[in-house]
Amino acid sequence: MRKEIKIAAQCIREGKLVAFPTDTVYGLGANALNPIAVAKIFEAKERPSFDPLIIHIADIKEINQLIKEYDNRILQLAEAFWPGPLTLILPKSNIVPDIVTSGLDTVGIRIPNNDIALDLIRESQCPIAAPSANKFGRISPTKAEHVRKQLIDVDYILDGGPTTIGIESTIIKLTENGFIILRNGIITKEDIELVIPSDNDKLNNNIIAPGMIESHYSPTKEIIIDYDSNFVPVNIENVGLISYTGKLDHKYKHIIQVSQNKDPKEYAVNLFDAMHKFEDDNNIEIIIAEAIEEKGIGLAIMDRLRRAAFQWKQD
Ligand code: TXA
Ligand code: MG
């Protein structure tokens, strides 16, 4: 892997695109301080320019050049959660190109918990801007083969095997009084509240991050969420079930079990891979995904499922 990382880092330094594993999903990376390189990310993904990117760094020291002013809460959060799946939205410094932040005066930053990603960032000697390495709106990649399937205009793909978390990082914004969650992930509101208070004043405002559009993470096939076990498919031959508890298994023939222990973390790890498998399976026309209780990590899973199913909604 050393050799591959060196080649990939060389690509980043030359302003090219590299797909690489993180702890959450595969990212499509470019030198965050090179606007021409960053523009290639938007082109390769067919991503609209209003959807800002997250910058990945390897060491907390690198954050200073990217942000406007230091906030003591950054260190508290970094000690608790970095390297790891938490992205902080912070006021940006002038060296961060506007194309990275879609013209916003804030920037998303995280340190991923994946040795290949960290070595790549260090070896590249620059912060790396990286969205998930999928076409805009489509299923996120948790394996190198998922990247190859969707993206052709990538200069180098680092294959680090399947990612360990499986869904994207939790995104929070720091406010005067605490934090608000912009995107749910494996790190829950309750986890973060052990470190800093949440901003209860803003809790009911329903703020979400730009680019979090209603239809996202979508397979090319119809996907339906089964909330109450009442769904009756016309032809089970064509249906693929993403099974969590096993309670729907008796109704179907094609089943991918995402959790052995009814553990929402396992659902997260296997969710996108299951969607990719059914998307690629010519026998499958409709995907049914078993709903999960909306608390803790279940919030993040239901968020992904709802966006995946949005364009197929029948009401
Ligand atoms: O786990 C992850 O976060 C993965 C890996 C590759 O790190 N990355 C990822 O990036 O999910 P992406 O581009 O698929 O989603 C980034 C989202 C944007 O769609 C937007 O919602 C939010 O992060 N975001 C980025 N910068 C922001 C900002 N300045 N203010 C608010 N939201 C921001
Ligand atoms: Mg994405």
CSV table of C-alpha atoms and ligand atoms in Angstrom, one decimal:
chain,number,residue,atom,x,y,z
A,1,MET,CA,0.0,0.0,0.0
A,2,ARG,CA,3.0,2.4,0.6
A,3,LYS,CA,3.7,2.5,-3.1
A,4,GLU,CA,0.1,3.1,-4.0
A,5,ILE,CA,-0.2,5.9,-1.5
A,6,LYS,CA,2.9,7.6,-2.9
A,7,ILE,CA,1.5,7.5,-6.4
A,8,ALA,CA,-1.9,8.7,-5.2
A,9,ALA,CA,-0.2,11.6,-3.3
A,10,GLN,CA,1.7,12.5,-6.4
A,11,CYS,CA,-1.6,12.7,-8.2
A,12,ILE,CA,-3.1,15.0,-5.6
A,13,ARG,CA,0.0,17.3,-5.7
A,14,GLU,CA,-0.4,17.5,-9.5
A,15,GLY,CA,-4.0,18.6,-9.2
A,16,LYS,CA,-5.5,15.3,-10.1
A,17,LEU,CA,-8.4,13.3,-8.6
A,18,VAL,CA,-7.9,10.4,-6.2
A,19,ALA,CA,-10.6,8.1,-4.8
A,20,PHE,CA,-9.6,6.8,-1.3
A,21,PRO,CA,-11.2,5.0,1.6
A,22,THR,CA,-12.1,6.8,4.8
A,23,ASP,CA,-13.7,5.4,7.9
A,24,THR,CA,-17.2,6.2,6.6
A,25,VAL,CA,-17.4,5.9,2.8
A,26,TYR,CA,-14.9,6.3,-0.1
A,27,GLY,CA,-14.1,9.9,-0.9
A,28,LEU,CA,-13.2,11.6,-4.2
A,29,GLY,CA,-10.3,13.8,-3.3
A,30,ALA,CA,-8.4,16.8,-4.6
A,31,ASN,CA,-6.0,19.4,-3.2
A,32,ALA,CA,-8.4,21.6,-1.2
A,33,LEU,CA,-6.3,24.7,-1.8
A,34,ASN,CA,-6.3,24.3,-5.6
A,35,PRO,CA,-9.6,25.5,-7.1
A,36,ILE,CA,-8.9,24.0,-10.5
A,37,ALA,CA,-8.4,20.6,-9.0
A,38,VAL,CA,-11.5,21.0,-6.9
A,39,ALA,CA,-13.5,21.9,-10.0
A,40,LYS,CA,-12.7,18.5,-11.4
A,41,ILE,CA,-14.5,16.9,-8.5
A,42,PHE,CA,-17.7,18.7,-9.3
A,43,GLU,CA,-17.3,17.7,-13.0
A,44,ALA,CA,-16.6,14.0,-12.3
A,45,LYS,CA,-19.5,13.7,-9.9
A,46,GLU,CA,-21.9,15.9,-11.9
A,47,ARG,CA,-22.4,17.7,-8.7
A,48,PRO,CA,-24.2,21.1,-8.6
A,49,SER,CA,-22.0,23.9,-7.4
A,50,PHE,CA,-24.3,24.8,-4.5
A,51,ASP,CA,-23.2,21.6,-2.7
A,52,PRO,CA,-20.1,22.4,-0.5
A,53,LEU,CA,-17.3,19.9,0.1
A,54,ILE,CA,-15.7,18.6,3.3
A,55,ILE,CA,-12.0,19.2,3.9
A,56,HIS,CA,-10.0,16.3,5.3
A,57,ILE,CA,-6.9,16.9,7.4
A,58,ALA,CA,-4.5,14.5,9.2
A,59,ASP,CA,-3.6,16.5,12.2
A,60,ILE,CA,-5.5,19.0,14.4
A,61,LYS,CA,-2.6,21.5,13.8
A,62,GLU,CA,-3.6,21.8,10.1
A,63,ILE,CA,-7.0,23.3,11.1
A,64,ASN,CA,-5.6,26.7,12.0
A,65,GLN,CA,-4.8,27.8,8.4
A,66,LEU,CA,-8.3,26.8,7.3
A,67,ILE,CA,-10.5,28.6,9.9
A,68,LYS,CA,-11.0,32.2,10.8
A,69,GLU,CA,-10.6,32.0,14.5
A,70,TYR,CA,-9.9,29.3,17.0
A,71,ASP,CA,-12.7,28.1,19.2
A,72,ASN,CA,-11.8,26.1,22.4
A,73,ARG,CA,-14.7,23.7,21.7
A,74,ILE,CA,-12.8,22.5,18.6
A,75,LEU,CA,-10.1,20.8,20.8
A,76,GLN,CA,-12.7,19.4,23.1
A,77,LEU,CA,-14.5,17.8,20.2
A,78,ALA,CA,-11.3,16.7,18.5
A,79,GLU,CA,-10.1,15.0,21.7
A,80,ALA,CA,-13.4,13.1,21.9
A,81,PHE,CA,-14.1,12.3,18.3
A,82,TRP,CA,-11.1,12.7,16.0
A,83,PRO,CA,-9.9,10.9,14.1
A,84,GLY,CA,-13.5,9.9,13.4
A,85,PRO,CA,-16.8,10.4,11.6
A,86,LEU,CA,-17.6,14.0,12.8
A,87,THR,CA,-17.5,17.0,10.5
A,88,LEU,CA,-17.3,20.5,12.1
A,89,ILE,CA,-18.7,23.5,10.2
A,90,LEU,CA,-16.6,26.5,11.1
A,91,PRO,CA,-16.0,30.1,9.8
A,92,LYS,CA,-13.4,29.8,7.0
A,93,SER,CA,-10.2,31.6,6.4
A,94,ASN,CA,-9.4,33.3,3.1
A,95,ILE,CA,-7.1,30.5,1.9
A,96,VAL,CA,-10.1,28.1,1.4
A,97,PRO,CA,-11.2,28.6,-2.2
A,98,ASP,CA,-14.9,29.6,-2.6
A,99,ILE,CA,-15.5,26.6,-4.9
A,100,VAL,CA,-14.9,24.3,-1.9
A,101,THR,CA,-17.6,25.9,0.3
A,102,SER,CA,-20.0,26.9,-2.6
A,103,GLY,CA,-19.4,30.5,-1.6
A,104,LEU,CA,-20.4,30.1,2.0
A,105,ASP,CA,-18.3,31.7,4.7
A,106,THR,CA,-18.0,28.4,6.6
A,107,VAL,CA,-16.1,25.3,5.9
A,108,GLY,CA,-16.6,21.6,6.8
A,109,ILE,CA,-13.5,19.9,8.3
A,110,ARG,CA,-12.8,16.5,9.7
A,111,ILE,CA,-10.0,14.0,10.5
A,112,PRO,CA,-11.0,10.6,9.1
A,113,ASN,CA,-10.2,7.5,11.1
A,114,ASN,CA,-8.5,5.5,8.3
A,115,ASP,CA,-4.8,5.0,8.0
A,116,ILE,CA,-4.7,5.0,4.2
A,117,ALA,CA,-6.6,8.3,4.2
A,118,LEU,CA,-4.3,9.8,6.9
A,119,ASP,CA,-1.1,8.7,5.1
A,120,LEU,CA,-2.5,10.0,1.8
A,121,ILE,CA,-3.1,13.4,3.3
A,122,ARG,CA,0.3,13.6,5.0
A,123,GLU,CA,2.1,12.4,1.9
A,124,SER,CA,0.2,14.9,-0.3
A,125,GLN,CA,1.2,17.7,2.1
A,126,CYS,CA,-2.1,19.5,1.7
A,127,PRO,CA,-5.6,19.3,3.0
A,128,ILE,CA,-7.8,17.1,0.8
A,129,ALA,CA,-11.4,18.2,-0.2
A,130,ALA,CA,-13.5,15.1,-0.7
A,131,PRO,CA,-17.2,14.4,-1.2
A,132,SER,CA,-18.4,10.8,-1.3
A,133,ALA,CA,-17.1,9.2,-4.5
A,134,ASN,CA,-20.4,8.6,-6.2
A,135,LYS,CA,-22.3,10.3,-9.0
A,136,PHE,CA,-24.4,13.1,-7.5
A,137,GLY,CA,-27.6,11.8,-5.9
A,138,ARG,CA,-26.6,8.1,-6.3
A,139,ILE,CA,-25.6,5.4,-3.7
A,140,SER,CA,-22.5,6.2,-1.7
A,141,PRO,CA,-19.5,3.9,-2.1
A,142,THR,CA,-18.2,1.7,0.7
A,143,LYS,CA,-15.9,-0.4,-1.6
A,144,ALA,CA,-13.5,0.5,-4.4
A,145,GLU,CA,-15.6,-1.4,-6.8
A,146,HIS,CA,-18.6,0.9,-6.1
A,147,VAL,CA,-16.4,3.8,-7.1
A,148,ARG,CA,-15.3,2.1,-10.3
A,149,LYS,CA,-18.9,1.4,-11.2
A,150,GLN,CA,-20.0,5.0,-11.1
A,151,LEU,CA,-17.0,7.3,-11.8
A,152,ILE,CA,-14.8,7.1,-14.9
A,153,ASP,CA,-12.9,10.4,-14.6
A,154,VAL,CA,-10.8,9.4,-11.6
A,155,ASP,CA,-7.0,9.5,-12.0
A,156,TYR,CA,-6.3,6.9,-9.2
A,157,ILE,CA,-8.3,4.7,-6.9
A,158,LEU,CA,-6.8,3.5,-3.6
A,159,ASP,CA,-8.4,0.2,-2.7
A,160,GLY,CA,-8.4,-0.1,1.0
A,161,GLY,CA,-11.2,-2.7,1.2
A,162,PRO,CA,-14.7,-2.1,2.7
A,163,THR,CA,-15.1,0.9,4.9
A,164,THR,CA,-15.8,0.2,8.6
A,165,ILE,CA,-18.6,2.6,9.3
A,166,GLY,CA,-20.6,2.6,6.1
A,167,ILE,CA,-22.5,5.9,6.2
A,168,GLU,CA,-21.3,9.5,6.0
A,169,SER,CA,-20.0,11.5,9.0
A,170,THR,CA,-22.2,13.4,11.4
A,171,ILE,CA,-22.1,17.1,10.5
A,172,ILE,CA,-22.5,19.7,13.2
A,173,LYS,CA,-22.3,23.5,13.2
A,174,LEU,CA,-21.1,25.3,16.3
A,175,THR,CA,-23.3,28.2,17.4
A,176,GLU,CA,-22.9,30.7,20.2
A,177,ASN,CA,-24.8,28.5,22.6
A,178,GLY,CA,-23.8,25.0,21.5
A,179,PHE,CA,-24.2,22.9,18.4
A,180,ILE,CA,-26.8,21.9,15.9
A,181,ILE,CA,-26.8,18.7,13.8
A,182,LEU,CA,-26.9,19.3,10.0
A,183,ARG,CA,-26.6,15.6,9.1
A,184,ASN,CA,-27.1,12.6,11.3
A,185,GLY,CA,-24.4,9.8,11.4
A,186,ILE,CA,-22.9,7.2,13.7
A,187,ILE,CA,-21.9,9.8,16.3
A,188,THR,CA,-25.3,10.8,17.8
A,189,LYS,CA,-26.5,14.1,19.3
A,190,GLU,CA,-26.4,12.3,22.7
A,191,ASP,CA,-22.7,11.4,22.2
A,192,ILE,CA,-21.8,15.0,21.4
A,193,GLU,CA,-23.8,16.4,24.3
A,194,LEU,CA,-21.4,14.5,26.6
A,195,VAL,CA,-18.8,17.0,25.4
A,196,ILE,CA,-20.6,20.3,24.6
A,197,PRO,CA,-24.2,21.3,25.0
A,198,SER,CA,-26.6,21.3,22.1
A,199,ASP,CA,-28.2,24.6,21.0
A,200,ASN,CA,-31.7,24.0,22.2
A,201,ASP,CA,-33.0,27.4,21.0
A,202,LYS,CA,-32.3,26.3,17.4
A,203,LEU,CA,-33.5,22.7,17.8
A,204,ASN,CA,-36.9,23.2,16.3
A,205,ASN,CA,-35.7,25.2,13.3
A,206,ASN,CA,-35.1,22.1,11.3
A,207,ILE,CA,-31.9,23.4,9.8
A,208,ILE,CA,-30.2,21.0,7.4
A,209,ALA,CA,-27.0,21.3,5.4
A,210,PRO,CA,-27.0,22.8,1.9
A,211,GLY,CA,-26.9,20.0,-0.7
A,212,MET,CA,-28.9,17.7,1.6
A,213,ILE,CA,-31.6,17.4,-1.1
A,214,GLU,CA,-34.7,15.2,-0.6
A,215,SER,CA,-33.6,12.7,-3.2
A,216,HIS,CA,-30.2,11.2,-2.6
A,217,TYR,CA,-28.3,7.9,-2.1
A,218,SER,CA,-30.6,6.5,-4.7
A,219,PRO,CA,-30.3,3.2,-6.5
A,220,THR,CA,-31.4,3.1,-10.2
A,221,LYS,CA,-34.2,0.8,-9.1
A,222,GLU,CA,-37.4,1.5,-7.2
A,223,ILE,CA,-36.8,1.3,-3.4
A,224,ILE,CA,-39.5,1.2,-0.8
A,225,ILE,CA,-39.3,1.4,2.9
A,226,ASP,CA,-41.3,-1.2,4.8
A,227,TYR,CA,-42.5,0.6,8.0
A,228,ASP,CA,-45.2,-1.7,9.2
A,229,SER,CA,-44.8,-5.1,7.4
A,230,ASN,CA,-48.0,-4.4,5.5
A,231,PHE,CA,-46.4,-4.1,2.1
A,232,VAL,CA,-47.5,-6.8,-0.3
A,233,PRO,CA,-45.3,-7.2,-3.4
A,234,VAL,CA,-47.0,-8.3,-6.6
A,235,ASN,CA,-44.2,-10.6,-7.7
A,236,ILE,CA,-41.7,-11.7,-5.1
A,237,GLU,CA,-39.4,-13.1,-7.8
A,238,ASN,CA,-38.3,-9.5,-8.6
A,239,VAL,CA,-38.0,-8.1,-5.1
A,240,GLY,CA,-34.9,-7.8,-3.0
A,241,LEU,CA,-35.3,-7.4,0.7
A,242,ILE,CA,-32.8,-5.5,2.9
A,243,SER,CA,-33.5,-7.3,6.1
A,244,TYR,CA,-32.7,-5.9,9.6
A,245,THR,CA,-34.7,-7.9,12.2
A,246,GLY,CA,-35.6,-10.9,10.0
A,247,LYS,CA,-39.3,-10.4,10.6
A,248,LEU,CA,-40.1,-9.8,6.9
A,249,ASP,CA,-37.9,-12.7,5.6
A,250,HIS,CA,-40.7,-15.2,5.2
A,251,LYS,CA,-42.3,-13.0,2.5
A,252,TYR,CA,-39.3,-12.9,0.2
A,253,LYS,CA,-36.9,-15.0,-1.8
A,254,HIS,CA,-34.0,-12.6,-2.4
A,255,ILE,CA,-32.7,-11.3,1.0
A,256,ILE,CA,-29.6,-9.5,2.2
A,257,GLN,CA,-29.4,-9.6,5.9
A,258,VAL,CA,-27.6,-6.4,7.1
A,259,SER,CA,-27.3,-7.3,10.8
A,260,GLN,CA,-26.7,-10.5,12.7
A,261,ASN,CA,-27.4,-9.0,16.1
A,262,LYS,CA,-30.1,-6.3,15.4
A,263,ASP,CA,-27.4,-3.8,15.8
A,264,PRO,CA,-28.0,-0.4,14.0
A,265,LYS,CA,-24.2,-0.1,13.5
A,266,GLU,CA,-24.2,-3.2,11.4
A,267,TYR,CA,-27.2,-1.8,9.4
A,268,ALA,CA,-25.1,1.3,8.7
A,269,VAL,CA,-22.0,-0.7,7.6
A,270,ASN,CA,-24.0,-2.9,5.2
A,271,LEU,CA,-26.7,-0.6,4.0
A,272,PHE,CA,-25.1,1.0,0.9
A,273,ASP,CA,-23.4,-2.3,-0.1
A,274,ALA,CA,-26.8,-4.1,0.0
A,275,MET,CA,-28.3,-1.3,-2.2
A,276,HIS,CA,-25.4,-1.7,-4.7
A,277,LYS,CA,-25.8,-5.5,-4.8
A,278,PHE,CA,-29.5,-5.3,-5.6
A,279,GLU,CA,-28.9,-2.5,-8.1
A,280,ASP,CA,-26.4,-4.7,-9.9
A,281,ASP,CA,-28.6,-7.8,-9.8
A,282,ASN,CA,-30.5,-8.3,-13.0
A,283,ASN,CA,-33.2,-10.4,-11.2
A,284,ILE,CA,-34.2,-7.5,-9.0
A,285,GLU,CA,-36.6,-4.8,-10.0
A,286,ILE,CA,-37.8,-3.5,-6.6
A,287,ILE,CA,-35.8,-3.1,-3.3
A,288,ILE,CA,-37.6,-3.2,0.0
A,289,ALA,CA,-35.7,-1.9,3.0
A,290,GLU,CA,-36.8,-2.7,6.5
A,291,ALA,CA,-37.4,0.4,8.6
A,292,ILE,CA,-35.6,0.9,11.9
A,293,GLU,CA,-36.6,2.7,15.0
A,294,GLU,CA,-35.7,6.4,14.7
A,295,LYS,CA,-33.5,6.9,17.7
A,296,GLY,CA,-29.7,7.1,18.0
A,297,ILE,CA,-28.0,5.7,14.9
A,298,GLY,CA,-31.4,4.7,13.6
A,299,LEU,CA,-32.0,8.4,12.8
A,300,ALA,CA,-29.0,8.4,10.4
A,301,ILE,CA,-30.1,5.2,8.7
A,302,MET,CA,-33.7,6.3,8.2
A,303,ASP,CA,-32.4,9.6,6.8
A,304,ARG,CA,-30.5,7.7,4.2
A,305,LEU,CA,-33.4,5.4,3.4
A,306,ARG,CA,-35.9,8.2,3.1
A,307,ARG,CA,-33.7,10.1,0.6
A,308,ALA,CA,-33.0,6.9,-1.3
A,309,ALA,CA,-36.8,6.2,-1.5
A,310,PHE,CA,-37.9,9.8,-2.1
A,311,GLN,CA,-38.2,9.7,-5.9
A,312,TRP,CA,-40.3,6.5,-5.7
A,313,LYS,CA,-42.7,7.8,-3.2
A,314,GLN,CA,-46.3,7.0,-4.3
A,315,ASP,CA,-48.3,9.6,-2.4
B,1,TXA,O1,-18.2,10.9,5.8
B,1,TXA,C1,-18.2,11.9,5.1
B,1,TXA,O2,-18.5,13.0,5.5
B,1,TXA,C2,-17.8,11.6,3.6
B,1,TXA,C3,-16.3,11.2,3.6
B,1,TXA,C4,-15.7,11.1,2.2
B,1,TXA,O3,-15.6,12.1,4.4
B,1,TXA,N1,-18.0,12.8,2.9
B,1,TXA,C5,-19.2,13.2,2.5
B,1,TXA,O4,-19.2,14.3,1.7
B,1,TXA,O5,-20.2,12.7,2.9
B,1,TXA,P1,-20.4,14.8,0.8
B,1,TXA,O6,-19.9,15.8,-0.1
B,1,TXA,O7,-21.1,13.6,0.2
B,1,TXA,O8,-21.3,15.5,1.8
B,1,TXA,C6,-20.9,16.7,2.3
B,1,TXA,C7,-22.0,17.5,2.8
B,1,TXA,C8,-22.6,18.5,1.8
B,1,TXA,O9,-23.5,17.9,1.0
B,1,TXA,C9,-23.2,19.5,2.7
B,1,TXA,O10,-24.5,19.1,3.1
B,1,TXA,C10,-22.3,19.5,4.0
B,1,TXA,O11,-21.5,18.4,3.8
B,1,TXA,N2,-21.4,20.7,4.0
B,1,TXA,C11,-20.2,20.8,3.6
B,1,TXA,N3,-19.7,22.1,3.8
B,1,TXA,C12,-20.7,22.7,4.5
B,1,TXA,C13,-20.8,24.1,5.0
B,1,TXA,N4,-19.9,25.0,4.9
B,1,TXA,N5,-22.0,24.4,5.6
B,1,TXA,C14,-22.9,23.4,5.8
B,1,TXA,N6,-22.9,22.2,5.3
B,1,TXA,C15,-21.8,21.8,4.6
B,2,MG,MG,-22.4,12.3,-0.7
